[in-house]
PDB file of C-alpha atoms in Angstrom:
ATOM      1  CA  GLU A   1      -0.012   0.002  -0.013  1.00 96.00           C
ATOM      2  CA  VAL A   2       1.338   3.392  -1.045  1.00 97.00           C
ATOM      3  CA  GLN A   3       1.732   5.723   2.009  1.00 98.00           C
ATOM      4  CA  LEU A   4       2.975   9.254   2.289  1.00 98.00           C
ATOM      5  CA  VAL A   5       3.346  10.670   5.772  1.00 98.00           C
ATOM      6  CA  GLU A   6       4.212  14.337   6.307  1.00 98.00           C
ATOM      7  CA  SER A   7       5.698  15.807   9.446  1.00 98.00           C
ATOM      8  CA  GLY A   8       7.321  19.012  10.689  1.00 98.00           C
ATOM      9  CA  GLY A   9       4.471  21.427  10.620  1.00 97.00           C
ATOM     10  CA  GLY A  10       3.782  23.971  13.375  1.00 98.00           C
ATOM     11  CA  LEU A  11       3.631  27.511  14.370  1.00 98.00           C
ATOM     12  CA  VAL A  12       6.527  29.795  13.232  1.00 98.00           C
ATOM     13  CA  GLN A  13       7.015  33.535  13.237  1.00 98.00           C
ATOM     14  CA  PRO A  14       7.204  35.624  10.120  1.00 98.00           C
ATOM     15  CA  GLY A  15      10.776  35.502   8.775  1.00 98.00           C
ATOM     16  CA  GLY A  16      11.360  32.117  10.338  1.00 98.00           C
ATOM     17  CA  SER A  17      12.205  28.725   8.947  1.00 98.00           C
ATOM     18  CA  LEU A  18      10.718  25.320   8.984  1.00 98.00           C
ATOM     19  CA  ARG A  19      11.544  21.967   7.401  1.00 98.00           C
ATOM     20  CA  LEU A  20       8.826  19.565   6.386  1.00 98.00           C
ATOM     21  CA  SER A  21       9.491  15.829   5.847  1.00 98.00           C
ATOM     22  CA  CYS A  22       7.549  13.288   3.872  1.00 98.00           C
ATOM     23  CA  ALA A  23       8.166   9.626   4.530  1.00 98.00           C
ATOM     24  CA  ALA A  24       7.248   7.360   1.580  1.00 98.00           C
ATOM     25  CA  SER A  25       6.525   3.610   1.592  1.00 98.00           C
ATOM     26  CA  GLY A  26       4.779   0.993  -0.553  1.00 98.00           C
ATOM     27  CA  PHE A  27       6.333   1.957  -3.850  1.00 97.00           C
ATOM     28  CA  THR A  28       9.734   2.514  -5.465  1.00 97.00           C
ATOM     29  CA  PHE A  29      10.279   6.094  -4.324  1.00 97.00           C
ATOM     30  CA  SER A  30      13.329   6.647  -6.585  1.00 97.00           C
ATOM     31  CA  ASP A  31      11.149   6.004  -9.711  1.00 96.00           C
ATOM     32  CA  HIS A  32       8.894   8.931  -9.166  1.00 97.00           C
ATOM     33  CA  TYR A  33       8.872  12.701  -9.393  1.00 97.00           C
ATOM     34  CA  MET A  34       7.646  14.157  -6.074  1.00 98.00           C
ATOM     35  CA  ASP A  35       5.711  17.377  -5.424  1.00 98.00           C
ATOM     36  CA  TRP A  36       4.584  19.635  -2.637  1.00 98.00           C
ATOM     37  CA  VAL A  37       1.136  21.160  -2.804  1.00 98.00           C
ATOM     38  CA  ARG A  38      -0.461  23.442  -0.278  1.00 98.00           C
ATOM     39  CA  GLN A  39      -3.967  24.471   0.583  1.00 98.00           C
ATOM     40  CA  THR A  40      -4.834  27.635   2.484  1.00 93.00           C
ATOM     41  CA  PRO A  41      -7.464  26.955   5.072  1.00 77.00           C
ATOM     42  CA  GLY A  42     -10.873  27.133   3.425  1.00 75.00           C
ATOM     43  CA  LYS A  43      -9.326  27.863   0.040  1.00 77.00           C
ATOM     44  CA  GLY A  44      -8.029  26.081  -2.995  1.00 88.00           C
ATOM     45  CA  LEU A  45      -4.921  24.160  -3.980  1.00 97.00           C
ATOM     46  CA  GLU A  46      -1.534  25.699  -4.847  1.00 97.00           C
ATOM     47  CA  TRP A  47       1.291  23.726  -6.310  1.00 98.00           C
ATOM     48  CA  VAL A  48       4.554  24.610  -4.451  1.00 98.00           C
ATOM     49  CA  GLY A  49       7.159  22.655  -6.351  1.00 98.00           C
ATOM     50  CA  ARG A  50       8.606  19.447  -7.790  1.00 97.00           C
ATOM     51  CA  ILE A  51      11.781  17.401  -7.618  1.00 98.00           C
ATOM     52  CA  ARG A  52      12.598  15.047 -10.440  1.00 97.00           C
ATOM     53  CA  LYS A  53      14.389  11.720 -10.259  1.00 96.00           C
ATOM     54  CA  LYS A  54      18.176  10.845 -10.158  1.00 96.00           C
ATOM     55  CA  VAL A  55      18.166  10.204 -13.928  1.00 96.00           C
ATOM     56  CA  ASN A  56      16.949  13.827 -14.361  1.00 94.00           C
ATOM     57  CA  SER A  57      19.728  15.011 -11.989  1.00 96.00           C
ATOM     58  CA  TYR A  58      17.150  15.753  -9.226  1.00 97.00           C
ATOM     59  CA  THR A  59      16.270  19.036 -10.905  1.00 97.00           C
ATOM     60  CA  THR A  60      13.546  21.143  -9.337  1.00 98.00           C
ATOM     61  CA  GLU A  61      10.728  23.544 -10.271  1.00 97.00           C
ATOM     62  CA  TYR A  62       9.102  26.052  -7.985  1.00 98.00           C
ATOM     63  CA  ALA A  63       6.075  28.272  -7.886  1.00 98.00           C
ATOM     64  CA  ALA A  64       6.972  31.970  -8.229  1.00 97.00           C
ATOM     65  CA  SER A  65       5.521  32.695  -4.828  1.00 97.00           C
ATOM     66  CA  VAL A  66       8.108  30.432  -3.069  1.00 98.00           C
ATOM     67  CA  LYS A  67      11.111  30.531  -5.465  1.00 98.00           C
ATOM     68  CA  GLY A  68      14.246  31.647  -3.687  1.00 98.00           C
ATOM     69  CA  ARG A  69      12.753  30.879  -0.253  1.00 98.00           C
ATOM     70  CA  PHE A  70      11.727  27.271  -0.431  1.00 98.00           C
ATOM     71  CA  THR A  71      14.014  24.279  -1.381  1.00 98.00           C
ATOM     72  CA  ILE A  72      12.867  20.775  -2.168  1.00 98.00           C
ATOM     73  CA  SER A  73      15.198  17.840  -1.662  1.00 98.00           C
ATOM     74  CA  ARG A  74      15.002  14.059  -1.478  1.00 98.00           C
ATOM     75  CA  TYR A  75      16.982  11.123  -0.116  1.00 98.00           C
ATOM     76  CA  ASP A  76      16.082   8.063  -2.135  1.00 98.00           C
ATOM     77  CA  SER A  77      18.044   5.769   0.148  1.00 97.00           C
ATOM     78  CA  GLU A  78      15.664   6.852   2.996  1.00 97.00           C
ATOM     79  CA  ASN A  79      12.543   7.180   0.884  1.00 98.00           C
ATOM     80  CA  SER A  80      12.179  10.712   2.093  1.00 98.00           C
ATOM     81  CA  LEU A  81      11.196  14.032   0.648  1.00 98.00           C
ATOM     82  CA  TYR A  82      11.872  17.399   2.242  1.00 98.00           C
ATOM     83  CA  LEU A  83      10.740  20.979   1.985  1.00 98.00           C
ATOM     84  CA  GLN A  84      12.950  23.592   3.566  1.00 98.00           C
ATOM     85  CA  MET A  85      11.018  26.846   3.939  1.00 98.00           C
ATOM     86  CA  ASN A  86      12.863  30.018   4.853  1.00 98.00           C
ATOM     87  CA  SER A  87      11.817  33.648   5.137  1.00 98.00           C
ATOM     88  CA  LEU A  88       8.295  32.494   5.906  1.00 98.00           C
ATOM     89  CA  LYS A  89       5.450  34.902   5.382  1.00 98.00           C
ATOM     90  CA  THR A  90       1.900  34.974   6.836  1.00 96.00           C
ATOM     91  CA  GLU A  91       0.636  34.047   3.414  1.00 95.00           C
ATOM     92  CA  ASP A  92       2.512  30.788   3.581  1.00 97.00           C
ATOM     93  CA  THR A  93       0.089  29.587   6.209  1.00 97.00           C
ATOM     94  CA  ALA A  94      -1.498  26.466   4.782  1.00 97.00           C
ATOM     95  CA  VAL A  95      -1.762  22.695   4.979  1.00 97.00           C
ATOM     96  CA  TYR A  96       1.181  21.241   3.068  1.00 98.00           C
ATOM     97  CA  TYR A  97       0.811  17.993   1.239  1.00 98.00           C
ATOM     98  CA  CYS A  98       3.465  15.777  -0.300  1.00 98.00           C
ATOM     99  CA  ALA A  99       2.239  14.087  -3.484  1.00 98.00           C
ATOM    100  CA  ARG A 100       3.531  11.480  -5.831  1.00 98.00           C
ATOM    101  CA  ALA A 101       3.548  12.374  -9.502  1.00 95.00           C
ATOM    102  CA  SER A 102       2.123   9.663 -11.827  1.00 90.00           C
ATOM    103  CA  ARG A 103       3.568   8.921 -15.250  1.00 85.00           C
ATOM    104  CA  GLU A 104       1.230  11.567 -16.629  1.00 83.00           C
ATOM    105  CA  SER A 105       2.509  14.006 -13.963  1.00 86.00           C
ATOM    106  CA  HIS A 106      -0.772  14.215 -12.103  1.00 95.00           C
ATOM    107  CA  PHE A 107      -0.841  13.524  -8.398  1.00 97.00           C
ATOM    108  CA  ASP A 108      -1.966  10.021  -7.828  1.00 96.00           C
ATOM    109  CA  TYR A 109      -1.136   9.678  -4.100  1.00 97.00           C
ATOM    110  CA  TRP A 110      -1.178  12.266  -1.391  1.00 98.00           C
ATOM    111  CA  GLY A 111      -0.100  12.439   2.228  1.00 98.00           C
ATOM    112  CA  GLN A 112      -2.553  13.429   4.989  1.00 97.00           C
ATOM    113  CA  GLY A 113      -1.036  16.967   5.093  1.00 97.00           C
ATOM    114  CA  THR A 114       0.755  18.993   7.790  1.00 98.00           C
ATOM    115  CA  LEU A 115      -0.402  22.490   8.932  1.00 97.00           C
ATOM    116  CA  VAL A 116       2.079  25.313   8.861  1.00 98.00           C
ATOM    117  CA  THR A 117       0.989  28.493  10.620  1.00 97.00           C
ATOM    118  CA  VAL A 118       3.083  31.609  10.168  1.00 97.00           C
ATOM    119  CA  SER A 119       2.047  34.214  12.752  1.00 97.00           C
ATOM    120  CA  SER A 120       3.509  36.440  15.399  1.00 96.00           C
TER     121      SER A 120
ATOM    122  CA  ASP B   1       0.791  30.994 -15.997  1.00 96.00           C
ATOM    123  CA  ILE B   2      -2.122  29.030 -17.332  1.00 97.00           C
ATOM    124  CA  GLN B   3      -5.336  29.876 -15.507  1.00 98.00           C
ATOM    125  CA  LEU B   4      -8.025  27.240 -15.100  1.00 98.00           C
ATOM    126  CA  THR B   5     -11.554  28.496 -14.527  1.00 98.00           C
ATOM    127  CA  GLN B   6     -14.097  26.027 -13.249  1.00 98.00           C
ATOM    128  CA  SER B   7     -17.829  26.594 -13.587  1.00 98.00           C
ATOM    129  CA  PRO B   8     -19.995  26.596 -11.626  1.00 97.00           C
ATOM    130  CA  SER B   9     -18.128  27.290  -8.392  1.00 97.00           C
ATOM    131  CA  PHE B  10     -21.091  25.904  -6.448  1.00 97.00           C
ATOM    132  CA  LEU B  11     -23.583  23.240  -7.493  1.00 96.00           C
ATOM    133  CA  SER B  12     -26.541  21.973  -5.618  1.00 96.00           C
ATOM    134  CA  ALA B  13     -27.930  18.620  -6.833  1.00 96.00           C
ATOM    135  CA  SER B  14     -29.886  15.532  -5.762  1.00 96.00           C
ATOM    136  CA  VAL B  15     -28.965  11.929  -5.515  1.00 96.00           C
ATOM    137  CA  GLY B  16     -29.478  10.351  -8.861  1.00 96.00           C
ATOM    138  CA  ASP B  17     -28.868  13.616 -10.779  1.00 97.00           C
ATOM    139  CA  ARG B  18     -26.427  13.874 -13.768  1.00 97.00           C
ATOM    140  CA  VAL B  19     -24.004  16.718 -13.190  1.00 97.00           C
ATOM    141  CA  THR B  20     -21.360  18.360 -15.348  1.00 98.00           C
ATOM    142  CA  ILE B  21     -18.536  20.546 -14.230  1.00 98.00           C
ATOM    143  CA  THR B  22     -16.527  22.578 -16.818  1.00 98.00           C
ATOM    144  CA  CYS B  23     -12.880  23.630 -16.653  1.00 98.00           C
ATOM    145  CA  ARG B  24     -11.581  26.169 -19.075  1.00 98.00           C
ATOM    146  CA  ALA B  25      -7.876  26.833 -19.627  1.00 98.00           C
ATOM    147  CA  SER B  26      -6.501  30.243 -20.589  1.00 98.00           C
ATOM    148  CA  GLN B  27      -4.489  28.551 -23.362  1.00 98.00           C
ATOM    149  CA  GLY B  28      -4.348  25.124 -25.030  1.00 97.00           C
ATOM    150  CA  ILE B  29      -3.164  22.343 -22.840  1.00 97.00           C
ATOM    151  CA  ASN B  30      -3.814  19.349 -25.118  1.00 97.00           C
ATOM    152  CA  THR B  31      -5.232  16.715 -22.822  1.00 96.00           C
ATOM    153  CA  TYR B  32      -2.844  17.412 -19.896  1.00 97.00           C
ATOM    154  CA  LEU B  33      -5.629  17.775 -17.412  1.00 97.00           C
ATOM    155  CA  GLY B  34      -6.583  15.946 -14.266  1.00 98.00           C
ATOM    156  CA  TRP B  35      -9.663  15.905 -12.029  1.00 98.00           C
ATOM    157  CA  TYR B  36      -9.638  15.558  -8.230  1.00 98.00           C
ATOM    158  CA  GLN B  37     -12.196  15.049  -5.606  1.00 98.00           C
ATOM    159  CA  GLN B  38     -11.705  16.431  -2.066  1.00 97.00           C
ATOM    160  CA  LYS B  39     -13.785  15.805   0.973  1.00 96.00           C
ATOM    161  CA  PRO B  40     -13.542  17.955   4.144  1.00 93.00           C
ATOM    162  CA  GLY B  41     -10.417  17.302   6.170  1.00 93.00           C
ATOM    163  CA  LYS B  42      -9.000  14.864   3.550  1.00 96.00           C
ATOM    164  CA  ALA B  43      -6.364  15.046   0.833  1.00 97.00           C
ATOM    165  CA  PRO B  44      -7.510  15.322  -2.768  1.00 98.00           C
ATOM    166  CA  LYS B  45      -8.068  12.098  -4.643  1.00 98.00           C
ATOM    167  CA  LEU B  46      -7.184  11.756  -8.344  1.00 98.00           C
ATOM    168  CA  LEU B  47     -10.287  10.647 -10.346  1.00 98.00           C
ATOM    169  CA  ILE B  48      -9.206  11.278 -13.938  1.00 98.00           C
ATOM    170  CA  SER B  49      -5.885  11.890 -15.728  1.00 96.00           C
ATOM    171  CA  GLY B  50      -5.175  12.806 -19.239  1.00 95.00           C
ATOM    172  CA  ALA B  51      -8.571  14.442 -19.480  1.00 97.00           C
ATOM    173  CA  SER B  52     -10.420  11.170 -19.794  1.00 97.00           C
ATOM    174  CA  THR B  53      -8.556   8.237 -18.209  1.00 96.00           C
ATOM    175  CA  LEU B  54     -10.391   6.924 -15.183  1.00 97.00           C
ATOM    176  CA  GLN B  55      -8.073   5.940 -12.388  1.00 96.00           C
ATOM    177  CA  SER B  56      -8.177   2.451 -10.991  1.00 95.00           C
ATOM    178  CA  GLY B  57     -10.957   1.993  -8.440  1.00 96.00           C
ATOM    179  CA  VAL B  58     -12.884   5.110  -9.407  1.00 98.00           C
ATOM    180  CA  PRO B  59     -16.608   4.310 -10.172  1.00 97.00           C
ATOM    181  CA  SER B  60     -17.612   4.346 -13.870  1.00 97.00           C
ATOM    182  CA  ARG B  61     -20.302   6.970 -13.193  1.00 98.00           C
ATOM    183  CA  PHE B  62     -17.397   9.463 -13.342  1.00 98.00           C
ATOM    184  CA  SER B  63     -16.150  10.489 -16.794  1.00 98.00           C
ATOM    185  CA  GLY B  64     -14.020  13.213 -18.288  1.00 98.00           C
ATOM    186  CA  SER B  65     -13.737  14.701 -21.747  1.00 98.00           C
ATOM    187  CA  GLY B  66     -12.227  17.533 -23.628  1.00 98.00           C
ATOM    188  CA  SER B  67      -8.978  18.751 -25.138  1.00 98.00           C
ATOM    189  CA  GLY B  68      -7.299  22.087 -25.817  1.00 97.00           C
ATOM    190  CA  THR B  69      -9.037  24.675 -23.611  1.00 98.00           C
ATOM    191  CA  GLU B  70     -12.381  23.171 -22.608  1.00 98.00           C
ATOM    192  CA  PHE B  71     -12.900  20.109 -20.381  1.00 98.00           C
ATOM    193  CA  THR B  72     -15.741  18.480 -18.563  1.00 98.00           C
ATOM    194  CA  LEU B  73     -16.201  16.197 -15.621  1.00 98.00           C
ATOM    195  CA  THR B  74     -19.495  14.336 -15.622  1.00 98.00           C
ATOM    196  CA  ILE B  75     -21.031  12.283 -12.872  1.00 98.00           C
ATOM    197  CA  SER B  76     -23.793  10.241 -14.493  1.00 96.00           C
ATOM    198  CA  SER B  77     -25.857   9.427 -11.425  1.00 95.00           C
ATOM    199  CA  LEU B  78     -24.870  11.224  -8.165  1.00 96.00           C
ATOM    200  CA  GLN B  79     -24.409   9.073  -5.165  1.00 96.00           C
ATOM    201  CA  PRO B  80     -24.327  10.331  -1.537  1.00 95.00           C
ATOM    202  CA  GLU B  81     -20.596   9.870  -1.310  1.00 96.00           C
ATOM    203  CA  ASP B  82     -19.971  12.103  -4.344  1.00 97.00           C
ATOM    204  CA  PHE B  83     -20.850  15.289  -2.499  1.00 93.00           C
ATOM    205  CA  ALA B  84     -17.459  16.998  -2.229  1.00 97.00           C
ATOM    206  CA  THR B  85     -15.274  19.687  -3.882  1.00 97.00           C
ATOM    207  CA  TYR B  86     -13.839  18.993  -7.302  1.00 98.00           C
ATOM    208  CA  TYR B  87     -10.697  20.456  -8.818  1.00 98.00           C
ATOM    209  CA  CYS B  88      -9.120  20.484 -12.243  1.00 98.00           C
ATOM    210  CA  GLN B  89      -5.362  20.597 -12.614  1.00 98.00           C
ATOM    211  CA  GLN B  90      -3.120  21.124 -15.674  1.00 97.00           C
ATOM    212  CA  ARG B  91       0.389  19.756 -16.128  1.00 96.00           C
ATOM    213  CA  SER B  92       1.040  21.189 -19.624  1.00 95.00           C
ATOM    214  CA  THR B  93       3.447  23.843 -18.457  1.00 95.00           C
ATOM    215  CA  TYR B  94       5.040  24.995 -15.275  1.00 95.00           C
ATOM    216  CA  PRO B  95       3.779  26.150 -12.932  1.00 97.00           C
ATOM    217  CA  VAL B  96       1.286  23.377 -12.395  1.00 97.00           C
ATOM    218  CA  THR B  97      -2.056  25.047 -11.727  1.00 97.00           C
ATOM    219  CA  PHE B  98      -5.406  24.068 -10.273  1.00 98.00           C
ATOM    220  CA  GLY B  99      -8.914  25.362 -10.854  1.00 97.00           C
ATOM    221  CA  GLN B 100     -10.548  27.248  -7.981  1.00 97.00           C
ATOM    222  CA  GLY B 101     -12.830  24.330  -7.224  1.00 97.00           C
ATOM    223  CA  THR B 102     -16.491  23.363  -7.603  1.00 97.00           C
ATOM    224  CA  ARG B 103     -18.316  22.591  -4.382  1.00 97.00           C
ATOM    225  CA  LEU B 104     -21.057  20.029  -4.946  1.00 97.00           C
ATOM    226  CA  GLU B 105     -23.711  19.932  -2.258  1.00 96.00           C
ATOM    227  CA  ILE B 106     -26.871  18.014  -1.660  1.00 89.00           C
ATOM    228  CA  LYS B 107     -30.066  19.805  -2.615  1.00 88.00           C
TER     229      LYS B 107
END
């Protein structure tokens, strides 16, 4: 069974940093692009970014709203995905999901989400 | 960025009804569109990829069609468990974008 489990969310002050983790199991993690998607409470979905596979040199893509502040990384040996978030803003407050990208680059499995609250 | 506009944003319907949700893209995206269902407090669930390919385990009452800039998600006969919010998503170009959502409620 495919499982994605996020952790690391919490309350942080504006300008602060936080690192989210996503533990994957039930599939060959190294074979898939992995993404982060966030959802503002009561609002819609916003793609945060993607990290490709080793064969693609682990290259990344980011939404303009987080580029330069957020960094996605992965450790295939540990089946783990990370989101390092720096210079956090109040508008970064959201539930953050890690998601597996299917062959068609849609998100076929999601974690349960972890809430990040940026507030003073 | 490619904008996806869903209509309607809110839909009230009854069990057994046939409903259609439309997703319009601001520029052509071939068939690089997916549909998701999200229930309160849960992660989204992928229903359809490539505009019309039903994911494994998704009931056949769900169907998707379209290409280019206009797409539809149809539920042929609403069941109680279908009342949720539905999102379209394009993967044609970065950034990946989602529609604003269509909330489907029981009449």
